[in-house]
mmCIF file of C-alpha atoms in Angstrom:
data_model
loop_
_atom_site.group_PDB
_atom_site.id
_atom_site.type_symbol
_atom_site.label_atom_id
_atom_site.label_comp_id
_atom_site.label_asym_id
_atom_site.label_seq_id
_atom_site.Cartn_x
_atom_site.Cartn_y
_atom_site.Cartn_z
ATOM 1 C CA MET A 1 -13.683 20.388 29.492
ATOM 2 C CA ILE A 2 -11.166 18.260 27.619
ATOM 3 C CA SER A 3 -7.770 19.838 27.046
ATOM 4 C CA LEU A 4 -6.046 18.957 23.792
ATOM 5 C CA ASN A 5 -2.288 19.344 23.655
ATOM 6 C CA SER A 6 -0.321 20.010 20.490
ATOM 7 C CA ASN A 7 0.754 16.371 20.119
ATOM 8 C CA THR A 8 -2.859 15.145 20.254
ATOM 9 C CA LEU A 9 -3.877 17.670 17.605
ATOM 10 C CA LYS A 10 -0.892 16.657 15.460
ATOM 11 C CA VAL A 11 -1.857 12.967 15.615
ATOM 12 C CA ALA A 12 -5.507 13.754 14.862
ATOM 13 C CA GLY A 13 -4.498 15.946 11.919
ATOM 14 C CA VAL A 14 -2.170 13.343 10.398
ATOM 15 C CA VAL A 15 -4.696 10.517 10.782
ATOM 16 C CA THR A 16 -7.431 12.656 9.210
ATOM 17 C CA PHE A 17 -5.078 13.603 6.379
ATOM 18 C CA TYR A 18 -4.222 9.949 5.721
ATOM 19 C CA MET A 19 -7.832 8.749 5.794
ATOM 20 C CA SER A 20 -9.044 11.586 3.550
ATOM 21 C CA ALA A 21 -6.322 11.022 0.936
ATOM 22 C CA ALA A 22 -6.963 7.270 0.874
ATOM 23 C CA LEU A 23 -10.736 7.664 0.507
ATOM 24 C CA VAL A 24 -10.396 10.237 -2.294
ATOM 25 C CA MET A 25 -7.998 7.910 -4.130
ATOM 26 C CA VAL A 26 -10.334 4.906 -4.057
ATOM 27 C CA PHE A 27 -13.532 6.717 -4.998
ATOM 28 C CA VAL A 28 -12.100 8.974 -7.702
ATOM 29 C CA ASN A 29 -10.276 5.956 -9.161
ATOM 30 C CA LYS A 30 -13.528 4.017 -9.196
ATOM 31 C CA ALA A 31 -15.505 6.890 -10.732
ATOM 32 C CA VAL A 32 -12.971 7.351 -13.559
ATOM 33 C CA LEU A 33 -12.703 3.615 -14.267
ATOM 34 C CA ASP A 34 -16.493 3.400 -14.438
ATOM 35 C CA LYS A 35 -16.617 6.234 -17.005
ATOM 36 C CA ALA A 36 -13.548 5.189 -19.030
ATOM 37 C CA PRO A 37 -13.091 1.438 -18.401
ATOM 38 C CA GLU A 38 -11.199 0.987 -21.659
ATOM 39 C CA LEU A 39 -8.255 3.185 -20.525
ATOM 40 C CA PRO A 40 -6.935 1.538 -17.324
ATOM 41 C CA LEU A 41 -3.245 1.524 -18.278
ATOM 42 C CA LEU A 42 -3.176 5.123 -19.498
ATOM 43 C CA PHE A 43 -4.983 6.162 -16.315
ATOM 44 C CA LEU A 44 -2.313 4.461 -14.213
ATOM 45 C CA PHE A 45 0.475 5.953 -16.365
ATOM 46 C CA ASN A 46 -0.877 9.470 -15.781
ATOM 47 C CA GLN A 47 -0.854 8.913 -12.015
ATOM 48 C CA LEU A 48 2.750 7.714 -12.082
ATOM 49 C CA LEU A 49 3.841 10.629 -14.257
ATOM 50 C CA ILE A 50 2.169 13.170 -11.975
ATOM 51 C CA ALA A 51 3.870 11.588 -8.942
ATOM 52 C CA VAL A 52 7.272 11.950 -10.637
ATOM 53 C CA VAL A 53 6.585 15.606 -11.456
ATOM 54 C CA LEU A 54 5.442 16.347 -7.889
ATOM 55 C CA LEU A 55 8.561 14.692 -6.476
ATOM 56 C CA ARG A 56 10.631 16.979 -8.712
ATOM 57 C CA VAL A 57 8.684 20.007 -7.499
ATOM 58 C CA ALA A 58 9.136 18.940 -3.877
ATOM 59 C CA ALA A 59 12.884 18.515 -4.398
ATOM 60 C CA ALA A 60 13.152 21.958 -5.990
ATOM 61 C CA SER A 61 11.244 23.640 -3.150
ATOM 62 C CA SER A 62 12.684 21.792 -0.149
ATOM 63 C CA LYS A 63 16.216 20.854 0.790
ATOM 64 C CA HIS A 64 14.851 17.869 2.743
ATOM 65 C CA VAL A 65 13.699 16.111 -0.449
ATOM 66 C CA GLU A 66 16.500 14.783 -2.631
ATOM 67 C CA ILE A 67 15.863 13.242 -6.037
ATOM 68 C CA PRO A 68 18.504 10.808 -7.310
ATOM 69 C CA ARG A 69 20.457 11.416 -10.485
ATOM 70 C CA TYR A 70 20.034 8.937 -13.298
ATOM 71 C CA ASP A 71 22.474 6.060 -12.867
ATOM 72 C CA LEU A 72 22.257 3.081 -15.238
ATOM 73 C CA SER A 73 23.909 0.715 -12.768
ATOM 74 C CA VAL A 74 21.351 1.630 -10.069
ATOM 75 C CA ALA A 75 18.488 1.367 -12.562
ATOM 76 C CA LYS A 76 19.521 -2.203 -13.461
ATOM 77 C CA LYS A 77 19.617 -3.192 -9.796
ATOM 78 C CA LEU A 78 16.119 -1.810 -9.265
ATOM 79 C CA VAL A 79 14.519 -3.584 -12.245
ATOM 80 C CA PRO A 80 13.016 -6.407 -10.092
ATOM 81 C CA VAL A 81 11.304 -4.099 -7.576
ATOM 82 C CA VAL A 82 10.077 -1.723 -10.310
ATOM 83 C CA THR A 83 8.707 -4.582 -12.425
ATOM 84 C CA VAL A 84 6.887 -6.196 -9.509
ATOM 85 C CA ASN A 85 5.516 -2.780 -8.495
ATOM 86 C CA ILE A 86 3.985 -1.976 -11.872
ATOM 87 C CA VAL A 87 2.541 -5.474 -12.326
ATOM 88 C CA GLY A 88 0.901 -5.210 -8.897
ATOM 89 C CA LEU A 89 -0.495 -1.754 -9.713
ATOM 90 C CA VAL A 90 -1.932 -2.959 -13.029
ATOM 91 C CA PHE A 91 -3.743 -5.885 -11.405
ATOM 92 C CA ASN A 92 -4.890 -3.573 -8.604
ATOM 93 C CA THR A 93 -6.410 -1.164 -11.156
ATOM 94 C CA LEU A 94 -8.057 -3.970 -13.134
ATOM 95 C CA CYS A 95 -9.499 -5.390 -9.919
ATOM 96 C CA LEU A 96 -10.993 -2.029 -8.873
ATOM 97 C CA ARG A 97 -12.457 -1.589 -12.346
ATOM 98 C CA GLY A 98 -14.315 -4.892 -12.077
ATOM 99 C CA VAL A 99 -15.628 -4.814 -8.500
ATOM 100 C CA GLU A 100 -17.678 -2.471 -6.349
ATOM 101 C CA ALA A 101 -15.857 0.069 -4.193
ATOM 102 C CA SER A 102 -17.199 -1.546 -1.009
ATOM 103 C CA PHE A 103 -16.029 -4.999 -2.208
ATOM 104 C CA PHE A 104 -12.518 -3.845 -3.143
ATOM 105 C CA GLN A 105 -11.090 -4.585 0.298
ATOM 106 C CA ILE A 106 -12.487 -8.123 0.222
ATOM 107 C CA ALA A 107 -11.098 -8.769 -3.271
ATOM 108 C CA ARG A 108 -7.618 -7.829 -2.019
ATOM 109 C CA GLY A 109 -8.103 -9.468 1.368
ATOM 110 C CA MET A 110 -5.348 -12.046 0.877
ATOM 111 C CA GLN A 111 -2.601 -9.407 0.962
ATOM 112 C CA LEU A 112 -1.660 -10.004 4.611
ATOM 113 C CA PRO A 113 -1.526 -13.837 4.477
ATOM 114 C CA LEU A 114 0.476 -13.729 1.247
ATOM 115 C CA THR A 115 2.875 -11.141 2.693
ATOM 116 C CA ILE A 116 3.475 -13.370 5.731
ATOM 117 C CA PHE A 117 4.007 -16.388 3.451
ATOM 118 C CA ILE A 118 6.395 -14.625 1.037
ATOM 119 C CA SER A 119 8.342 -13.055 3.896
ATOM 120 C CA SER A 120 8.743 -16.435 5.574
ATOM 121 C CA LEU A 121 10.017 -17.976 2.340
ATOM 122 C CA ASN A 122 12.458 -15.110 1.834
ATOM 123 C CA THR A 123 13.876 -15.233 5.367
ATOM 124 C CA ARG A 124 13.593 -19.026 5.607
ATOM 125 C CA SER A 125 11.939 -18.649 8.970
ATOM 126 C CA THR A 126 8.739 -19.942 10.534
ATOM 127 C CA PRO A 127 6.193 -17.332 11.647
ATOM 128 C CA SER A 128 4.975 -17.427 15.224
ATOM 129 C CA PRO A 129 1.718 -19.288 16.035
ATOM 130 C CA ARG A 130 -0.011 -15.951 16.684
ATOM 131 C CA THR A 131 1.063 -14.640 13.280
ATOM 132 C CA VAL A 132 -0.223 -17.807 11.616
ATOM 133 C CA GLY A 133 -3.475 -17.386 13.550
ATOM 134 C CA ALA A 134 -3.879 -13.836 12.228
ATOM 135 C CA ALA A 135 -3.282 -15.059 8.665
ATOM 136 C CA ILE A 136 -5.913 -17.792 9.116
ATOM 137 C CA ILE A 137 -8.468 -15.273 10.428
ATOM 138 C CA VAL A 138 -7.927 -12.955 7.435
ATOM 139 C CA THR A 139 -8.099 -15.892 5.007
ATOM 140 C CA LEU A 140 -11.422 -17.038 6.498
ATOM 141 C CA GLY A 141 -12.712 -13.486 6.128
ATOM 142 C CA PHE A 142 -11.695 -13.449 2.456
ATOM 143 C CA PHE A 143 -13.487 -16.713 1.654
ATOM 144 C CA LEU A 144 -16.522 -15.569 3.610
ATOM 145 C CA GLY A 145 -16.760 -12.508 1.365
ATOM 146 C CA VAL A 146 -16.261 -14.282 -1.975
ATOM 147 C CA ALA A 147 -18.560 -17.223 -1.162
ATOM 148 C CA PRO A 148 -21.715 -17.360 -3.343
ATOM 149 C CA SER A 149 -24.787 -15.886 -1.687
ATOM 150 C CA SER A 150 -28.445 -16.216 -2.625
ATOM 151 C CA SER A 151 -29.022 -12.598 -1.573
ATOM 152 C CA ILE A 152 -26.690 -11.290 -4.322
ATOM 153 C CA PRO A 153 -28.040 -11.216 -7.910
ATOM 154 C CA ILE A 154 -25.838 -12.803 -10.552
ATOM 155 C CA THR A 155 -25.386 -9.418 -12.244
ATOM 156 C CA ALA A 156 -24.096 -7.866 -8.988
ATOM 157 C CA SER A 157 -21.628 -10.642 -8.219
ATOM 158 C CA PRO A 158 -17.971 -9.888 -8.962
ATOM 159 C CA SER A 159 -16.551 -11.870 -11.848
ATOM 160 C CA ILE A 160 -14.047 -14.655 -11.290
ATOM 161 C CA LEU A 161 -11.576 -12.675 -13.402
ATOM 162 C CA SER A 162 -11.856 -9.620 -11.123
ATOM 163 C CA LEU A 163 -11.261 -11.778 -8.045
ATOM 164 C CA PHE A 164 -8.270 -13.322 -9.813
ATOM 165 C CA TYR A 165 -6.917 -9.816 -10.473
ATOM 166 C CA GLY A 166 -7.351 -9.024 -6.778
ATOM 167 C CA LEU A 167 -5.488 -12.177 -5.773
ATOM 168 C CA LEU A 168 -2.619 -11.412 -8.174
ATOM 169 C CA SER A 169 -2.517 -7.814 -6.927
ATOM 170 C CA SER A 170 -2.185 -9.065 -3.339
ATOM 171 C CA LEU A 171 0.539 -11.513 -4.371
ATOM 172 C CA PHE A 172 2.663 -8.924 -6.190
ATOM 173 C CA ILE A 173 2.220 -6.376 -3.394
ATOM 174 C CA ALA A 174 3.494 -9.035 -0.968
ATOM 175 C CA ILE A 175 6.526 -9.722 -3.175
ATOM 176 C CA HIS A 176 7.086 -5.974 -3.562
ATOM 177 C CA ALA A 177 7.182 -5.524 0.230
ATOM 178 C CA VAL A 178 9.966 -8.120 0.436
ATOM 179 C CA LEU A 179 11.938 -6.663 -2.482
ATOM 180 C CA ILE A 180 11.876 -3.143 -1.053
ATOM 181 C CA LYS A 181 14.148 -4.117 1.843
ATOM 182 C CA SER A 182 16.835 -5.395 -0.530
ATOM 183 C CA SER A 183 16.377 -2.397 -2.842
ATOM 184 C CA LEU A 184 16.701 0.407 -0.288
ATOM 185 C CA PRO A 185 20.523 0.094 0.016
ATOM 186 C CA HIS A 186 20.792 0.916 -3.704
ATOM 187 C CA CYS A 187 19.062 4.244 -2.902
ATOM 188 C CA ASN A 188 21.145 5.078 0.183
ATOM 189 C CA ASN A 189 18.254 3.758 2.327
ATOM 190 C CA SER A 190 16.098 6.711 1.209
ATOM 191 C CA THR A 191 12.405 5.934 0.702
ATOM 192 C CA ILE A 192 11.993 9.173 -1.289
ATOM 193 C CA LYS A 193 14.706 8.160 -3.763
ATOM 194 C CA LEU A 194 13.237 4.678 -4.081
ATOM 195 C CA ALA A 195 9.776 6.183 -4.627
ATOM 196 C CA TRP A 196 11.167 8.325 -7.472
ATOM 197 C CA TRP A 197 12.893 5.360 -9.127
ATOM 198 C CA THR A 198 9.792 3.202 -8.697
ATOM 199 C CA ASN A 199 7.356 5.732 -10.161
ATOM 200 C CA ALA A 200 9.626 6.806 -13.017
ATOM 201 C CA GLY A 201 10.651 3.233 -13.872
ATOM 202 C CA SER A 202 7.066 1.967 -13.700
ATOM 203 C CA ALA A 203 5.918 4.706 -16.091
ATOM 204 C CA VAL A 204 8.642 3.778 -18.586
ATOM 205 C CA LEU A 205 7.808 0.058 -18.416
ATOM 206 C CA LEU A 206 4.074 0.719 -18.754
ATOM 207 C CA LEU A 207 4.247 2.974 -21.833
ATOM 208 C CA PRO A 208 4.757 0.204 -24.481
ATOM 209 C CA PHE A 209 1.778 -1.755 -23.137
ATOM 210 C CA ILE A 210 -0.436 1.339 -23.423
ATOM 211 C CA VAL A 211 0.437 1.490 -27.116
ATOM 212 C CA LEU A 212 -0.024 -2.257 -27.633
ATOM 213 C CA ASN A 213 -3.394 -2.144 -25.856
ATOM 214 C CA GLY A 214 -4.581 0.509 -28.309
ATOM 215 C CA GLU A 215 -5.401 3.058 -25.610
ATOM 216 C CA LEU A 216 -3.738 5.983 -27.398
ATOM 217 C CA ARG A 217 -5.895 5.253 -30.441
ATOM 218 C CA LEU A 218 -8.999 5.192 -28.229
ATOM 219 C CA VAL A 219 -8.079 8.580 -26.757
ATOM 220 C CA TYR A 220 -7.681 10.033 -30.258
ATOM 221 C CA GLU A 221 -11.119 8.696 -31.220
ATOM 222 C CA MET A 222 -12.642 10.147 -28.046
ATOM 223 C CA ILE A 223 -11.106 13.548 -28.870
ATOM 224 C CA GLN A 224 -12.561 13.389 -32.386
ATOM 225 C CA ARG A 225 -16.016 12.667 -30.986
ATOM 226 C CA GLY A 226 -15.706 15.302 -28.266
ATOM 227 C CA ASN A 227 -16.451 12.610 -25.699
ATOM 228 C CA HIS A 228 -17.540 13.929 -22.294
ATOM 229 C CA GLU A 229 -15.915 10.939 -20.559
ATOM 230 C CA LEU A 230 -12.508 12.198 -21.703
ATOM 231 C CA HIS A 231 -12.889 15.315 -19.542
ATOM 232 C CA ILE A 232 -13.714 13.134 -16.537
ATOM 233 C CA PHE A 233 -10.717 10.954 -17.374
ATOM 234 C CA GLY A 234 -8.381 13.965 -17.544
ATOM 235 C CA TRP A 235 -9.549 15.573 -14.318
ATOM 236 C CA GLY A 236 -9.652 12.198 -12.582
ATOM 237 C CA SER A 237 -6.053 11.512 -13.611
ATOM 238 C CA LEU A 238 -4.959 14.858 -12.185
ATOM 239 C CA VAL A 239 -6.829 14.431 -8.897
ATOM 240 C CA THR A 240 -5.711 10.837 -8.307
ATOM 241 C CA GLY A 241 -2.139 11.673 -9.311
ATOM 242 C CA VAL A 242 -1.969 14.468 -6.727
ATOM 243 C CA PHE A 243 -3.748 12.472 -4.029
ATOM 244 C CA GLY A 244 -1.653 9.397 -4.777
ATOM 245 C CA PHE A 245 1.425 11.479 -4.007
ATOM 246 C CA LEU A 246 -0.237 12.881 -0.874
ATOM 247 C CA LEU A 247 -1.241 9.380 0.219
ATOM 248 C CA CYS A 248 2.379 8.266 0.099
ATOM 249 C CA VAL A 249 3.370 11.218 2.298
ATOM 250 C CA ALA A 250 0.358 10.708 4.581
ATOM 251 C CA GLY A 251 1.147 7.028 5.127
ATOM 252 C CA LEU A 252 4.704 7.787 6.193
ATOM 253 C CA LEU A 253 3.571 10.621 8.453
ATOM 254 C CA SER A 254 0.863 8.469 10.024
ATOM 255 C CA ILE A 255 3.356 5.837 11.130
ATOM 256 C CA LYS A 256 6.032 8.380 12.085
ATOM 257 C CA VAL A 257 3.798 10.662 14.170
ATOM 258 C CA THR A 258 1.605 7.941 15.681
ATOM 259 C CA SER A 259 2.550 4.256 15.753
ATOM 260 C CA PRO A 260 1.993 1.192 13.548
ATOM 261 C CA VAL A 261 -0.919 0.143 15.782
ATOM 262 C CA THR A 262 -2.628 3.537 15.568
ATOM 263 C CA HIS A 263 -1.948 3.582 11.824
ATOM 264 C CA MET A 264 -3.625 0.192 11.450
ATOM 265 C CA PHE A 265 -6.658 1.299 13.458
ATOM 266 C CA SER A 266 -7.005 4.387 11.253
ATOM 267 C CA SER A 267 -6.808 2.085 8.219
ATOM 268 C CA ALA A 268 -9.573 -0.038 9.727
ATOM 269 C CA ALA A 269 -11.745 3.030 10.332
ATOM 270 C CA ARG A 270 -11.065 4.149 6.758
ATOM 271 C CA SER A 271 -12.208 0.748 5.465
ATOM 272 C CA VAL A 272 -15.510 1.020 7.321
ATOM 273 C CA ILE A 273 -16.093 4.553 6.004
ATOM 274 C CA GLN A 274 -15.123 3.371 2.514
ATOM 275 C CA THR A 275 -17.732 0.617 2.676
ATOM 276 C CA LEU A 276 -20.480 2.991 3.849
ATOM 277 C CA LEU A 277 -19.598 5.599 1.209
ATOM 278 C CA GLY A 278 -19.575 2.897 -1.459
ATOM 279 C CA VAL A 279 -23.144 2.020 -0.524
ATOM 280 C CA LEU A 280 -24.247 5.678 -0.444
ATOM 281 C CA ILE A 281 -22.387 7.012 -3.516
ATOM 282 C CA PHE A 282 -22.245 4.045 -5.878
ATOM 283 C CA HIS A 283 -25.251 2.186 -4.416
ATOM 284 C CA ASP A 284 -23.117 -0.886 -3.780
ATOM 285 C CA LEU A 285 -24.831 -3.986 -2.479
ATOM 286 C CA LEU A 286 -23.803 -4.717 1.119
ATOM 287 C CA THR A 287 -24.976 -8.124 2.328
ATOM 288 C CA ILE A 288 -24.543 -9.779 5.715
ATOM 289 C CA ASN A 289 -21.808 -11.984 4.213
ATOM 290 C CA ARG A 290 -19.852 -9.015 2.873
ATOM 291 C CA GLY A 291 -20.224 -7.023 6.065
ATOM 292 C CA ALA A 292 -19.086 -10.008 8.140
ATOM 293 C CA SER A 293 -16.175 -10.587 5.747
ATOM 294 C CA ILE A 294 -14.901 -7.015 6.111
ATOM 295 C CA PHE A 295 -15.260 -7.259 9.886
ATOM 296 C CA VAL A 296 -13.304 -10.545 10.073
ATOM 297 C CA ILE A 297 -10.533 -9.254 7.778
ATOM 298 C CA LEU A 298 -10.183 -6.108 9.883
ATOM 299 C CA CYS A 299 -10.095 -8.133 13.117
ATOM 300 C CA GLY A 300 -7.393 -10.426 11.725
ATOM 301 C CA THR A 301 -5.326 -7.508 10.461
ATOM 302 C CA MET A 302 -5.540 -5.590 13.735
ATOM 303 C CA TYR A 303 -4.720 -8.747 15.676
ATOM 304 C CA PHE A 304 -1.611 -9.196 13.508
ATOM 305 C CA THR A 305 -0.550 -5.591 14.165
ATOM 306 C CA TRP A 306 -1.013 -6.080 17.911
ATOM 307 C CA VAL A 307 1.046 -9.302 17.804
ATOM 308 C CA LYS A 308 3.892 -7.615 15.907
ATOM 309 C CA SER A 309 3.876 -4.675 18.342
ATOM 310 C CA LEU A 310 4.308 -7.141 21.214
ATOM 311 C CA GLU A 311 7.115 -8.975 19.431
ATOM 312 C CA GLN A 312 8.979 -5.714 18.774
ATOM 313 C CA GLN A 313 8.802 -4.475 22.360
ATOM 314 C CA PRO A 314 12.231 -4.265 24.060
ATOM 315 C CA GLN A 315 13.112 -7.099 26.390
ATOM 316 C CA PRO A 316 13.364 -6.243 30.114
ATOM 317 C CA ARG A 317 16.841 -5.336 31.300
ATOM 318 C CA GLN A 318 18.695 -8.170 32.987
ATOM 319 C CA PRO A 319 20.789 -7.613 36.150
ATOM 320 C CA VAL A 320 24.497 -7.283 35.554
ATOM 321 C CA ASP A 321 26.526 -10.376 36.408
ATOM 322 C CA LEU A 322 29.249 -8.742 38.543
ATOM 323 C CA GLU A 323 31.145 -12.015 38.830
ATOM 324 C CA SER A 324 31.245 -12.344 35.046
ATOM 325 C CA VAL A 325 32.396 -8.750 34.711
ATOM 326 C CA GLY A 326 35.171 -9.399 37.176
ATOM 327 C CA ARG A 327 36.389 -12.442 35.244
ATOM 328 C CA THR A 328 36.230 -11.019 31.727
ATOM 329 C CA GLY A 329 36.809 -7.352 32.461
ATOM 330 C CA ARG A 330 33.723 -6.304 30.491
ATOM 331 C CA ASN A 331 29.981 -6.047 30.947
ATOM 332 C CA THR A 332 28.061 -9.034 29.525
ATOM 333 C CA GLU A 333 24.667 -7.351 29.949
ATOM 334 C CA PRO A 334 22.455 -7.741 26.851
ATOM 335 C CA LYS A 335 22.256 -4.760 24.553
ATOM 336 C CA THR A 336 19.413 -2.333 25.026
ATOM 337 C CA ASP A 337 17.459 -0.664 22.247
ATOM 338 C CA LEU A 338 19.898 2.241 22.401
ATOM 339 C CA ASP A 339 22.684 -0.087 21.277
ATOM 340 C CA VAL A 340 20.725 -1.456 18.305
ATOM 341 C CA VAL A 341 21.053 0.018 14.834
ATOM 342 C CA TRP A 342 17.711 0.891 13.259
ATOM 343 C CA GLU A 343 16.658 1.165 9.667
ATOM 344 C CA VAL A 344 13.383 2.059 7.938
ATOM 345 C CA ASP A 345 11.240 -0.405 6.010
ATOM 346 C CA SER A 346 8.992 0.205 3.001
ATOM 347 C CA GLU A 347 6.194 1.816 4.997
ATOM 348 C CA GLY A 348 8.349 4.008 7.185
ATOM 349 C CA ASN A 349 8.402 1.651 10.179
ATOM 350 C CA GLU A 350 11.583 1.580 12.208
ATOM 351 C CA ILE A 351 12.901 -1.983 12.355
ATOM 352 C CA LYS A 352 15.917 -3.528 13.993
ATOM 353 C CA LYS A 353 18.821 -4.197 11.674
#
């Protein structure tokens, strides 16, 4: 009989929590956007607003959650990261509205290669050959999935515009990941404070575009008609707002309690389940090309995670040069991990400073 210790149960619980929250987010988002496709910006605004409210509630009920006070100087410094965040979220929502749930991962498959590219430009460094290899594998998987196929009817094929939205979403998410590192110091290196600024700022920036897009007028007309889709839209906004907040917490817990590699494998398992549920719930069309594309993208992503885990492993301790110590009066042994200052990146990973 297998004995499960408390740590094993904790890891299993966190991974299950993360996968469940992520799956609920994707499928409820898709269901609402299918029923109310003309209200994508208002739908996103509701999610952001609910996240802000829940952060306030968490701060009021726990001393471990601290919400920042409004500071105009800090707000100005965070304008770039907030702007890039909301633009990426808008394109992400528009992409999901236009593609099948099982195809969503393929449409946003260029996120990893673009993140590697943007990060290299920002740091002015050249990625390792293994990292480049992982990016090439994921890119091949993306093109395999979007390539025309005779087994897919024209009506079931994703539009070029939806694929373009997915590409832009991946690009802005990659830029956002780079901007977060430079933005964290403005929030005392607190991911919770940055999350509050990001959600609140994104909601403020999005509001004028909701008005310009005529979505408030459409809601008023739906109320006048007693439209059933409006009830689905309201409940969907509430559910995705709550689960969006939970997903943020679950992602941080998954990496903290497990490891980046385990987190990536749980993400891969979630993607497979998401594809199968998309076929069962929404009757998505899953061809050999699409299945192979998802498999290749997952392989490339997991290979990248494995490569990064190897690169971040501590170097073996070197023997102390006693002769050097005698000459200089100090130990010239390289620093160990205990001597290195650590900080936290956008996803909760500990990285060397």
